[in-house]
Structure formats: structure tokens, C-alpha cells
Amino acid sequence: MKRKFKFDDYEVNIIIKALIELRNQLIAEGRYTDAVDDLLIKLCK
């Protein structure tokens, strides 16, 4: 199922920063970051 959301630039920046923090935490724990990486790529397009 796909859903579309509309976010303004401020909201997108908050989401990106939160995903980067999550990614850094996963790296520190030695876990995979594939799902977070995919979301970051989608948001940056």
C-alpha cells in the first residue's frame, strides 16, 4: 500500500534529522541501516 503525504520544508528537515539520528544509533549498535537509508533517499528526491 502506498500513501502520499504533503510536508513543508521545515517538516521534511525535522524528519530527515530524526532519520539521520536513528541511522547513527543503528550504526553504533552494529545493526543494518538499509530501511532508514531507503527512506532518506526517498525524502531527498
Tab-separated table of C-alpha atoms in Angstrom:
chain	number	residue	atom	x	y	z
A	1	MET	CA	0.000	0.000	0.000
A	2	LYS	CA	1.352	3.430	-0.921
A	3	ARG	CA	0.349	6.684	0.718
A	4	LYS	CA	1.230	10.248	-0.138
A	5	PHE	CA	1.777	12.949	2.426
A	6	LYS	CA	2.413	16.640	1.950
A	7	PHE	CA	5.074	18.180	4.170
A	8	ASP	CA	6.531	21.661	4.100
A	9	ASP	CA	10.313	22.190	4.069
A	10	TYR	CA	10.504	22.618	7.837
A	11	GLU	CA	8.741	19.316	8.473
A	12	VAL	CA	10.922	17.493	5.948
A	13	ASN	CA	14.053	18.823	7.666
A	14	ILE	CA	12.822	17.541	11.037
A	15	ILE	CA	12.085	14.105	9.577
A	16	ILE	CA	15.495	13.940	7.864
A	17	LYS	CA	17.318	14.917	11.065
A	18	ALA	CA	15.393	12.278	13.037
A	19	LEU	CA	16.221	9.601	10.447
A	20	ILE	CA	19.897	10.584	10.492
A	21	GLU	CA	19.920	10.271	14.293
A	22	LEU	CA	18.266	6.850	14.027
A	23	ARG	CA	20.784	5.804	11.376
A	24	ASN	CA	23.705	6.886	13.570
A	25	GLN	CA	22.237	4.955	16.504
A	26	LEU	CA	21.851	1.824	14.391
A	27	ILE	CA	25.439	2.130	13.162
A	28	ALA	CA	26.661	2.491	16.752
A	29	GLU	CA	24.778	-0.696	17.655
A	30	GLY	CA	26.192	-2.537	14.642
A	31	ARG	CA	22.762	-3.003	13.057
A	32	TYR	CA	21.674	-2.657	9.433
A	33	THR	CA	20.564	0.763	8.186
A	34	ASP	CA	19.076	-0.283	4.840
A	35	ALA	CA	15.470	0.716	5.620
A	36	VAL	CA	16.498	4.098	7.019
A	37	ASP	CA	18.792	4.704	4.042
A	38	ASP	CA	15.922	3.972	1.641
A	39	LEU	CA	13.657	6.435	3.440
A	40	LEU	CA	16.322	9.143	3.399
A	41	ILE	CA	16.793	8.687	-0.349
A	42	LYS	CA	13.036	8.945	-0.942
A	43	LEU	CA	12.767	12.100	1.140
A	44	CYS	CA	15.708	13.801	-0.543
A	45	LYS	CA	14.252	13.398	-4.034
